[in-house]
XYZ file of C-alpha atoms in Angstrom:
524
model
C -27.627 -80.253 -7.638
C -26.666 -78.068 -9.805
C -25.241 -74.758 -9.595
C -22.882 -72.715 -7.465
C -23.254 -74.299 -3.806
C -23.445 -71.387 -1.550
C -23.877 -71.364 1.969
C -26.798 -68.689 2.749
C -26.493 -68.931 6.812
C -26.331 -65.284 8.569
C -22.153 -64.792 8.500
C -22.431 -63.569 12.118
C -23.447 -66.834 13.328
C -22.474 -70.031 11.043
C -18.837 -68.281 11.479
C -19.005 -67.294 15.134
C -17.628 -70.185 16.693
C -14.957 -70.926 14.376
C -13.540 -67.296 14.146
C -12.967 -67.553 9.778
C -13.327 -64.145 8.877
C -10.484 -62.654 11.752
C -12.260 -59.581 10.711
C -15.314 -57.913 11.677
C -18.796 -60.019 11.529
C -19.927 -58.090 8.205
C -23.467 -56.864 7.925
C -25.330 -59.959 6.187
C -28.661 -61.275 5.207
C -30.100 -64.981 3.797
C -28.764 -64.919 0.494
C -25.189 -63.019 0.853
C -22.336 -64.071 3.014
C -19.059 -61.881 2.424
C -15.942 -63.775 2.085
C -13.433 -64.051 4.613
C -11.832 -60.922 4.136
C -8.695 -60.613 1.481
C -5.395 -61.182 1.762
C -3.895 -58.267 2.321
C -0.429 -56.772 1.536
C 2.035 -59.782 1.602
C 5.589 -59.419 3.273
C 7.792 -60.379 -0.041
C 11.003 -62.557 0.382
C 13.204 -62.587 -3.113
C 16.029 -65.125 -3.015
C 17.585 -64.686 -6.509
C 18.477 -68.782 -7.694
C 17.932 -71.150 -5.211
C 18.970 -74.346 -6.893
C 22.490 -76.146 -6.986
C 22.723 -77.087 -10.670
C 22.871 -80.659 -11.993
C 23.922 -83.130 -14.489
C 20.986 -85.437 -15.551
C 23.454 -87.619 -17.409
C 24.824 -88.459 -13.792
C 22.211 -88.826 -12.032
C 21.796 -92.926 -10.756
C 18.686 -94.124 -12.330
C 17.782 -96.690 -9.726
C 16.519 -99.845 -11.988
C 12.637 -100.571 -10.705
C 10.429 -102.691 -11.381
C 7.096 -101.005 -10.932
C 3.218 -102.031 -10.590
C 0.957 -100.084 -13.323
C -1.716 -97.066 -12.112
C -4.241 -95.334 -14.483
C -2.281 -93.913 -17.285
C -5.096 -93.273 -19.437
C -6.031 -89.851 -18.028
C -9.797 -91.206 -18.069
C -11.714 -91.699 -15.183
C -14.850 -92.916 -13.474
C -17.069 -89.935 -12.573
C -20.465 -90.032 -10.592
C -22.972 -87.712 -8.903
C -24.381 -87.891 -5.487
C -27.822 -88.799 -4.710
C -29.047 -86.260 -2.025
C -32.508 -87.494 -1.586
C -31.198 -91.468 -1.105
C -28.517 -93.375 0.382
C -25.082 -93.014 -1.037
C -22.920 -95.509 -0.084
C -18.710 -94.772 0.655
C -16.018 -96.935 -1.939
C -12.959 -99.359 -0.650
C -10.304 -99.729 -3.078
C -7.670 -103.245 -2.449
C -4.354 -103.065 -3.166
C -3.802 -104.987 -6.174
C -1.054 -107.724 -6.958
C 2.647 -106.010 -7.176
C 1.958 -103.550 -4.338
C 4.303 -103.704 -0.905
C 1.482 -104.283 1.161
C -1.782 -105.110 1.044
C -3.884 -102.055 2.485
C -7.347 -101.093 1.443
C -8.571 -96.923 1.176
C -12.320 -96.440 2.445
C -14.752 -93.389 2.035
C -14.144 -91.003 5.283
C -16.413 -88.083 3.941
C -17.652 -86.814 0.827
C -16.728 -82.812 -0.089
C -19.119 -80.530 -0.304
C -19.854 -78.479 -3.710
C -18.599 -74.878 -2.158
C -18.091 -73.044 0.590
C -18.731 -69.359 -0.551
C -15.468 -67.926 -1.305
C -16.690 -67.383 -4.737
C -19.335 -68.148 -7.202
C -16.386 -70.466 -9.735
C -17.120 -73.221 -6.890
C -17.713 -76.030 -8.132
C -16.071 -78.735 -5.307
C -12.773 -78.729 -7.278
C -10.701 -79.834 -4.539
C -6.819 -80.311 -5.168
C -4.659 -80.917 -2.126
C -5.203 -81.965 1.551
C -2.583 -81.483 4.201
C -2.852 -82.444 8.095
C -1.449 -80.984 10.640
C 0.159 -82.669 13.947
C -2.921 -81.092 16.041
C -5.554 -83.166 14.651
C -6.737 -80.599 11.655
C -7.123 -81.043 7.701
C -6.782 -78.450 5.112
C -8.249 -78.696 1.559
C -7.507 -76.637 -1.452
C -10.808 -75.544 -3.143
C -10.243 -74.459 -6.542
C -12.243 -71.886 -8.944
C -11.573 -74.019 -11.681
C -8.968 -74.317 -14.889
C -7.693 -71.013 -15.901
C -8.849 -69.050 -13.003
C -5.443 -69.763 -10.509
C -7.849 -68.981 -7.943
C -9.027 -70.543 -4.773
C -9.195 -70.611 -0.959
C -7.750 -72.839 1.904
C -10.690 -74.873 3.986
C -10.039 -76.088 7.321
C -11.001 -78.881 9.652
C -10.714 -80.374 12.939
C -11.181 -83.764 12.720
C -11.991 -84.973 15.972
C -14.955 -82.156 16.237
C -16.265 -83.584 12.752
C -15.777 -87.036 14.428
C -17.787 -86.003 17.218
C -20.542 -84.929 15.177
C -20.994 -87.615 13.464
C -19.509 -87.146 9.946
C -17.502 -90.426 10.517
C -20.542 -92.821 10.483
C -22.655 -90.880 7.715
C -20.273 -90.368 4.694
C -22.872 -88.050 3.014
C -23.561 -85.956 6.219
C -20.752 -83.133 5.662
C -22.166 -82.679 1.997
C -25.784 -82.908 3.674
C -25.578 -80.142 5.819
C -24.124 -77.808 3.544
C -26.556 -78.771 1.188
C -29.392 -77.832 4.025
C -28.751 -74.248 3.282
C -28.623 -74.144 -0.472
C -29.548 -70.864 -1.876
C -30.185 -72.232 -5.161
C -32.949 -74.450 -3.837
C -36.599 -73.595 -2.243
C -35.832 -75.528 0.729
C -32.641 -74.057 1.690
C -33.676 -70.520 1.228
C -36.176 -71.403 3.619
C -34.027 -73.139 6.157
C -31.996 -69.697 6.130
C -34.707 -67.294 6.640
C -35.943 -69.783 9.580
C -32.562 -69.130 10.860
C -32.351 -65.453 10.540
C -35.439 -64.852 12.891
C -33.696 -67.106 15.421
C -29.765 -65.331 14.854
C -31.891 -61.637 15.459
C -32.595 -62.838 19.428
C -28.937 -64.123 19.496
C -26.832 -61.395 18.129
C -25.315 -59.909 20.471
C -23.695 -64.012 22.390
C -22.930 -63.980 18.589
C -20.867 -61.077 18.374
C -18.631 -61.817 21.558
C -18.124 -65.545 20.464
C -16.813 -64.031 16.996
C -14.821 -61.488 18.655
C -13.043 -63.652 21.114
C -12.426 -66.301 18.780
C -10.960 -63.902 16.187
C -8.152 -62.674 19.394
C -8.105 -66.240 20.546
C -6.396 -67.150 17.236
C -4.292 -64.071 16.976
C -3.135 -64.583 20.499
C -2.353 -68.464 19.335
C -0.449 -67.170 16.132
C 1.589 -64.863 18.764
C 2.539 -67.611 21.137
C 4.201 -70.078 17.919
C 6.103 -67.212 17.126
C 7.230 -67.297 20.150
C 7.604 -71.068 20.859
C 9.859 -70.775 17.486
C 12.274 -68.275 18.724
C 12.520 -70.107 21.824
C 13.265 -72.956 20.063
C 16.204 -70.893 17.994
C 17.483 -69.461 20.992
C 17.897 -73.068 22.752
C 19.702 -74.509 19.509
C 22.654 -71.613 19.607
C 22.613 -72.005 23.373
C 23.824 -75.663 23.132
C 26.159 -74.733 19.738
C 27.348 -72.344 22.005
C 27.861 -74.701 24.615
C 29.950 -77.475 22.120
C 31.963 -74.513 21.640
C 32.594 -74.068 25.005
C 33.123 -77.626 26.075
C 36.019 -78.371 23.060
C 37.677 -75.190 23.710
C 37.888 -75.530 27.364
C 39.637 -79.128 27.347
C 42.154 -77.207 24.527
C 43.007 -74.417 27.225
C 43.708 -76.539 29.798
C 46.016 -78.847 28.087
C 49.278 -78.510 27.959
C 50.719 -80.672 24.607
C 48.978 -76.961 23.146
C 51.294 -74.168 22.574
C 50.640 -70.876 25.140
C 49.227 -68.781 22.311
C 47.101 -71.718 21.400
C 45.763 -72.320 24.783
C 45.512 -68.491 25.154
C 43.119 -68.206 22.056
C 41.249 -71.163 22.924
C 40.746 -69.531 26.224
C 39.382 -66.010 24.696
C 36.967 -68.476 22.790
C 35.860 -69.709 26.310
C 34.926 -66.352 27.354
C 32.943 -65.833 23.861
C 31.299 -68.476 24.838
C 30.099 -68.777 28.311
C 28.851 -64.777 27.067
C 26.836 -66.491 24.184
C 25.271 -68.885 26.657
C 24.162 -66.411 28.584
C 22.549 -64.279 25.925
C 21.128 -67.012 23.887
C 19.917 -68.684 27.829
C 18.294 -64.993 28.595
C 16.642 -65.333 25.285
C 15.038 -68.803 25.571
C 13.713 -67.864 29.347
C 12.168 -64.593 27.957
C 10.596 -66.503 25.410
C 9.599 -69.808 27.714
C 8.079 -66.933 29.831
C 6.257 -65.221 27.028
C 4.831 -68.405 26.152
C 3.711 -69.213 29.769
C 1.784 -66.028 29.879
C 0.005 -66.732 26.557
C -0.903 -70.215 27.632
C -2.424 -68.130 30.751
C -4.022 -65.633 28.606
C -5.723 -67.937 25.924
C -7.038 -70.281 28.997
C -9.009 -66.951 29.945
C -10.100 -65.636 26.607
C -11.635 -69.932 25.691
C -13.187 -69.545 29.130
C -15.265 -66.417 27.956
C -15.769 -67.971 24.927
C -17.033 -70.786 26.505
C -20.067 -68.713 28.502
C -21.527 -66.912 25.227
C -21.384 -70.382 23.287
C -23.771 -71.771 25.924
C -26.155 -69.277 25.595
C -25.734 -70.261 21.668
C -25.833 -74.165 22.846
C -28.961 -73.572 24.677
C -30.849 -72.182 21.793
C -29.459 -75.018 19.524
C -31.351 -77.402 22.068
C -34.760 -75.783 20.852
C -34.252 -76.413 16.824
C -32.050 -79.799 17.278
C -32.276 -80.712 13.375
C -31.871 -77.135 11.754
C -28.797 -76.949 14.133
C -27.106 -80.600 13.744
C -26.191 -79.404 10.071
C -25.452 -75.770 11.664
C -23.066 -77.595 13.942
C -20.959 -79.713 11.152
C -20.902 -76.220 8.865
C -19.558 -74.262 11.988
C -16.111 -76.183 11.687
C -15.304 -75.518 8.593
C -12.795 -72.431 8.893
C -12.021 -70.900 5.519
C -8.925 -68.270 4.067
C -9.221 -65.342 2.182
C -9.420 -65.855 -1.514
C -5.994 -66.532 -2.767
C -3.206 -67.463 -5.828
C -3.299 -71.007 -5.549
C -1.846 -71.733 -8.827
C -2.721 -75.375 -9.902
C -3.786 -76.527 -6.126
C -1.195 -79.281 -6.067
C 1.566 -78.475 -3.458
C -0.763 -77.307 -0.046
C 1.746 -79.127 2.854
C 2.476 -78.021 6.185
C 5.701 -77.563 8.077
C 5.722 -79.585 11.331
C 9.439 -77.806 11.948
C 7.826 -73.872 12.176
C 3.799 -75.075 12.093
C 2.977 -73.238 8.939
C 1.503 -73.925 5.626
C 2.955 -73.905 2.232
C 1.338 -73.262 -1.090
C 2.952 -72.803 -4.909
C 1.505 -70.297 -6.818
C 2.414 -72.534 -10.249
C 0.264 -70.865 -12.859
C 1.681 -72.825 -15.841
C 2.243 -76.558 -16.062
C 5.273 -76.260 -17.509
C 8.264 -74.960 -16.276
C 8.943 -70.490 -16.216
C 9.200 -68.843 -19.358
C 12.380 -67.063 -18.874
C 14.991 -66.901 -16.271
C 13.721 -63.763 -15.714
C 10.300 -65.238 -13.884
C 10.035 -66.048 -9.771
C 8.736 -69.129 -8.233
C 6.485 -67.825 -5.735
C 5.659 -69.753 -2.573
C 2.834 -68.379 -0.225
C 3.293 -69.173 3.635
C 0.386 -69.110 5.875
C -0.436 -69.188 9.486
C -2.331 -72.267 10.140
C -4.533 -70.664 12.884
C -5.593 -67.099 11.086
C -5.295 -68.945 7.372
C -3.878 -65.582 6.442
C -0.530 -65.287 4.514
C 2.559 -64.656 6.564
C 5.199 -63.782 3.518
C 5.506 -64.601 0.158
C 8.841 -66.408 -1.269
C 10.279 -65.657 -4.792
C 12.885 -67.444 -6.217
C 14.664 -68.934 -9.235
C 15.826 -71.784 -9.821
C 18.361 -72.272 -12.902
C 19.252 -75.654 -14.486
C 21.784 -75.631 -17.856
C 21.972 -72.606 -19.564
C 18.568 -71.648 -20.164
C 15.988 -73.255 -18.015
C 14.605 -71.628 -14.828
C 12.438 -74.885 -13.300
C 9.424 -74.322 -11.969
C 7.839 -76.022 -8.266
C 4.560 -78.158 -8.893
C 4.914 -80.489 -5.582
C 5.885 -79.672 -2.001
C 6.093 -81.583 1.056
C 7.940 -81.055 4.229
C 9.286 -83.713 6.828
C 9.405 -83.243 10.618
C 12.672 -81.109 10.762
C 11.634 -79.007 8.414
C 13.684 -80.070 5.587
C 11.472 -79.439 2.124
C 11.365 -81.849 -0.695
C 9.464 -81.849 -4.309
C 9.874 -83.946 -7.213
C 9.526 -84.073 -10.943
C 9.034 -86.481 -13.833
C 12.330 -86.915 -16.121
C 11.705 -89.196 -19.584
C 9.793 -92.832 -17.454
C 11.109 -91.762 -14.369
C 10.642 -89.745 -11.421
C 13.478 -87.561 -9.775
C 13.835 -85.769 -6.248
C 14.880 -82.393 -4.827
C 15.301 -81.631 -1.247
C 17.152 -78.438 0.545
C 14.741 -75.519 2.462
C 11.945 -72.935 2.542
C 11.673 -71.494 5.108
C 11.941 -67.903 7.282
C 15.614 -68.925 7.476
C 15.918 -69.338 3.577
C 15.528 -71.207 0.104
C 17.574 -73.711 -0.945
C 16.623 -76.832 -3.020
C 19.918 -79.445 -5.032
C 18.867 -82.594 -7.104
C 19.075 -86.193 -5.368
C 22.084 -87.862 -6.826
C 19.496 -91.496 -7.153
C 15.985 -91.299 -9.678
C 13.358 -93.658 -9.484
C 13.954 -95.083 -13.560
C 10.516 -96.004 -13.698
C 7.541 -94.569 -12.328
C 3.635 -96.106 -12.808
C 1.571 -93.111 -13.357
C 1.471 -90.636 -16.416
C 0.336 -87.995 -13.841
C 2.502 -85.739 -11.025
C -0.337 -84.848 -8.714
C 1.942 -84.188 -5.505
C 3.985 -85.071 -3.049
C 3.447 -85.731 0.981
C 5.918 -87.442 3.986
C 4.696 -89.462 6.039
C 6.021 -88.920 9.422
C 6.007 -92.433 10.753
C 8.545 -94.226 8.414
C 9.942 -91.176 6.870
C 9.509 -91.930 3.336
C 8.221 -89.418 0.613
C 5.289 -90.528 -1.531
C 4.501 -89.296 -4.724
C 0.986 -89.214 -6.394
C -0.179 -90.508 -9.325
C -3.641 -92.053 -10.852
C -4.128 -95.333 -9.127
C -0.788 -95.627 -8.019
C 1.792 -94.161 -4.465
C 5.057 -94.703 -4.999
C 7.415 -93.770 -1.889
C 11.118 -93.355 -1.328
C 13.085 -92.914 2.230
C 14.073 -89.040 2.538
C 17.225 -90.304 4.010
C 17.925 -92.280 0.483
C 16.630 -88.774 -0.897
C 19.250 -86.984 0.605
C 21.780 -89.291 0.512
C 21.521 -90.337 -2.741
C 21.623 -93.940 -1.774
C 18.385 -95.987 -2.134
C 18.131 -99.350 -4.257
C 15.294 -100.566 -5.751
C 14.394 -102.279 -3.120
C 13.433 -99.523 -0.857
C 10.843 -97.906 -2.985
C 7.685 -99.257 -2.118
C 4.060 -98.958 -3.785
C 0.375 -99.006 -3.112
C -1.185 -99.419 -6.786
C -4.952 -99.461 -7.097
C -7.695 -100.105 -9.561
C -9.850 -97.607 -8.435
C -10.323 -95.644 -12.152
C -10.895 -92.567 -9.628
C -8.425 -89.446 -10.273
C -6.408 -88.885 -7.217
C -5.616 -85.502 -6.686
C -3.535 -85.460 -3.117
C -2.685 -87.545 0.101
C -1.136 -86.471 3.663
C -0.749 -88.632 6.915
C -1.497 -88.293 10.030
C 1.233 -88.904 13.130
C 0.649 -92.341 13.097
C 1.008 -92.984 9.513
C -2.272 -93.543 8.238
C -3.137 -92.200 4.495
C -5.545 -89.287 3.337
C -5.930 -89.595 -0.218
C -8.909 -87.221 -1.881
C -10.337 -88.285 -5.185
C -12.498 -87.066 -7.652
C -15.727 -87.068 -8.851
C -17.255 -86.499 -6.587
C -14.656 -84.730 -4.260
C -14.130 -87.358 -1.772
C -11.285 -87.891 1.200
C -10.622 -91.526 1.532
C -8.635 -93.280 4.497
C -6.117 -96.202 4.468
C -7.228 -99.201 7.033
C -3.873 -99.546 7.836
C -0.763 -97.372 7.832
C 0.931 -96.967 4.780
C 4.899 -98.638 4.077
């Protein structure tokens, strides 16, 4: 197929159900849909430097020995067949690898998703939350630093079926090609049948859009709950040491005295900071109550919608997969590589790297765009520097995040590979080199960076090769050769990105075609 893939359903009801736009359904007909809205203004954060220098000479340069990935930069490319049967790949492990694991097909990518006519199905990063959903990076293409965020739930595209047909996601966006005589025929079929619908349509759309606003409200909540319940109990610590020092008498009075002033501070924090987390406990407990009511009214209009589906079952199947997809407005997504989410606050990260190099001057930001995983709209924007030497001001092309929130990227140095780690967050930026390197690395290629929140190790990407360190030995600076592990492959595919889900399993997405592959076992 050639072409921009465009999805030509009527806006108002391929999008009802997911609630994309979080704007008004816009006025639409077979060939146009509007994109979801635009970004906005953008709550700016500038942090000045972020990054404790270093001393490459000292760094340890940890002596590995190192299985070989693709370093050729050339790769095998194919099209898909959409009038026969394509069949999903399995890539082995090959010999030097710390396990022996195998990545199969889970779904092939469609070609677009109408956030602009540069789609092509460049995809360049995939990220998983710990609620079951999958983001993708779509990208306009080289030189544009343009794209938009696609999200999925996984167990609704499970449910449908995508996990026995490979080719069905593609399929049913396909279905409603534009470009094609068919699929401008499958939308105008739809149109006559949206018209008698419009109005179970609108109220879905509407609902959904405050459902997710409502949901965006209640983590803001559930994370200053969370902040007042950690200075309760530093509060508390305070309390405890300082009350054993007042009542003991091998202190001196005035020591005892102070300590017992301190005591007083404290049990008044405690109360505050307790006030604050029962507000907030009780804030939350009236969203839950309030978002129970709003899915319940959801829930009557979309059987109305359900019942009509009944009476066009094959128009609708592919009507049904294209309804989860839930897109963002068009964004900066610089070069695509660093999408990750934040299990610690439950947002989403992206780098807005427009060069492949690092800044020009140490007069240019790094800019980091945070997102609300349930809207996709940006939250704030970070800008920061971050000076090594003299003269260099290096630039973020990787991003991952573990399970406390703690923020990690990496970068190639000579045959190596070396580690950063510190925050980025609503608290603040703050990034200082690992002490230990990885002294060889297999791939020519940085494509990204992900933790895996089983074993707590941080992966990084390159063609035909994973190559993972413990964060702990990140942090520490303490890791041996021995504890980096490796999945090496002889796939001759480019791999672009991989996440994990909760129980450690790999999502690595390829290319060409844009494809998300899973691991048969979890990764080491």
């Amino acid at each position: 197929m050639k072409g921009h893939f465009k999805l030509a359903l009527a806006a108002a009801f391929l999008f009802a159900s997911a609630g994309i736009f979080g704007i008004a359904a816009p006025s639409a007909n077979a060939d146009v849909i509007t994109n979801p809205g635009t970004a906005g203004s953008i709550p700016q954060v500038n942090s000045g430097n972020v990054l404790k220098d270093y001393n490459e000479n000292a760094l340890n340069v940890v002596n590995n020995s190192t299985p070989q990935g693709n370093v050729s930069k050339k790769y095998k490319k194919y099209s898909l067949d959409p009038t026969g049967y394509n069949y999903g790949n399995s890539y082995n492990t090959i010999a030097g690898s710390s396990q022996s694991n195998t990545f199969k097909t889970k779904f092939f990518l469609p070609d677009g998703f109408n956030v602009s006519n540069f789609q092509h199905g460049n995809f360049q990063s995939v990220t998983l939350d710990g609620d079951g959903n999958i983001y993708f990076i779509e990208s306009n293409g080289t030189n544009t630093n343009q794209g938009a965020i696609v999200k999925f739930n996984m167990a609704k595209l499970q449910q449908l079926g995508v996990g026995s047909d490979v080719l069905l996601l593609w399929r049913a966006f396909d279905y409603f090609n534009p470009y094609t005589t068919d699929g401008q025929a499958h939308n105008d079929e739809y149109n006559q049948i949206n018209a008698q619908l419009q109005g179970a349509f609108d109220k879905v759309q509407t609902l959904t859009t405050t459902l997710n606003q409502n949901k965006s409200w209640q983590n803001n909540q559930n994370n200053y709950m969370k902040n007042a319940q950690k200075w309760y109990y530093s509060w508390k610590t305070k309390k405890a040491k300082y009350q054993k020092i007042s009542k003991s008498y091998k202190y001196s009075y005035n020591t005892r005295a102070k300590a017992k002033k301190t005591v007083k501070t404290a049990t008044s924090k405690m109360a505050r900071w307790m006030k604050s987390y029962q507000m907030h406990k009780a804030k939350i407990a009236k969203y839950n109550t309030k978002i129970s009511g709003i899915q319940s009214q959801i829930d009557t209009y979309q059987g109305q919608i359900d019942d009509a589906k009944a009476q066009n079952p094959d128009m609708f199947k592919y009507v049904d997969i294209a309804q989860t997809a839930q897109l963002s407005p068009e964004v900066d997504i610089g070069h695509g590589q660093t999408l990750s989410y934040n299990p610690q606050n439950k947002h989403i990260y992206l780098a807005e790297d427009n060069t492949l190099s690092d800044l020009a001057s140490r007069d240019d930001n790094n800019t980091v765009l945070e997102m609300d995983p349930n809207t996709l709209k940006p939250i704030r924007e970070y800008n920061f520097k971050m000076y090594h030497g003299d003269s260099a001001n290096l630039q973020l092309h990787t991003l991952a995040f573990d399970k406390d929130g703690n923020a990690y990227w990496g970068r190639k140095l000579n045959g190596g590979y070396m580690f950063f780690y510190g925050r980025l967050d609503q608290n603040g930026v703050s990034f200082q080199a690992s002490s230990s390197m990885v002294g060889k690395r297999g791939g020519s290629t940085n494509q990204g960076v992900a933790v895996n929140p089983a074993n707590n190790r941080l992966y990084f990407v390159s063609d035909d090769i994973l190559t993972s360190v413990p964060t702990s030995g990140i942090q520490s600076g303490n890791f041996s050769a021995d504890d980096i592990h490796y999945q090496a492959f002889d796939s001759g595919r480019e791999f672009e990105s991989l996440a994990f889900d909760q129980d450690g399993y790999g999502y690595l997405m390829v290319l060409w075609p844009p494809e998300l592959m899973q691991s048969t076992e979890p990764l080491n």
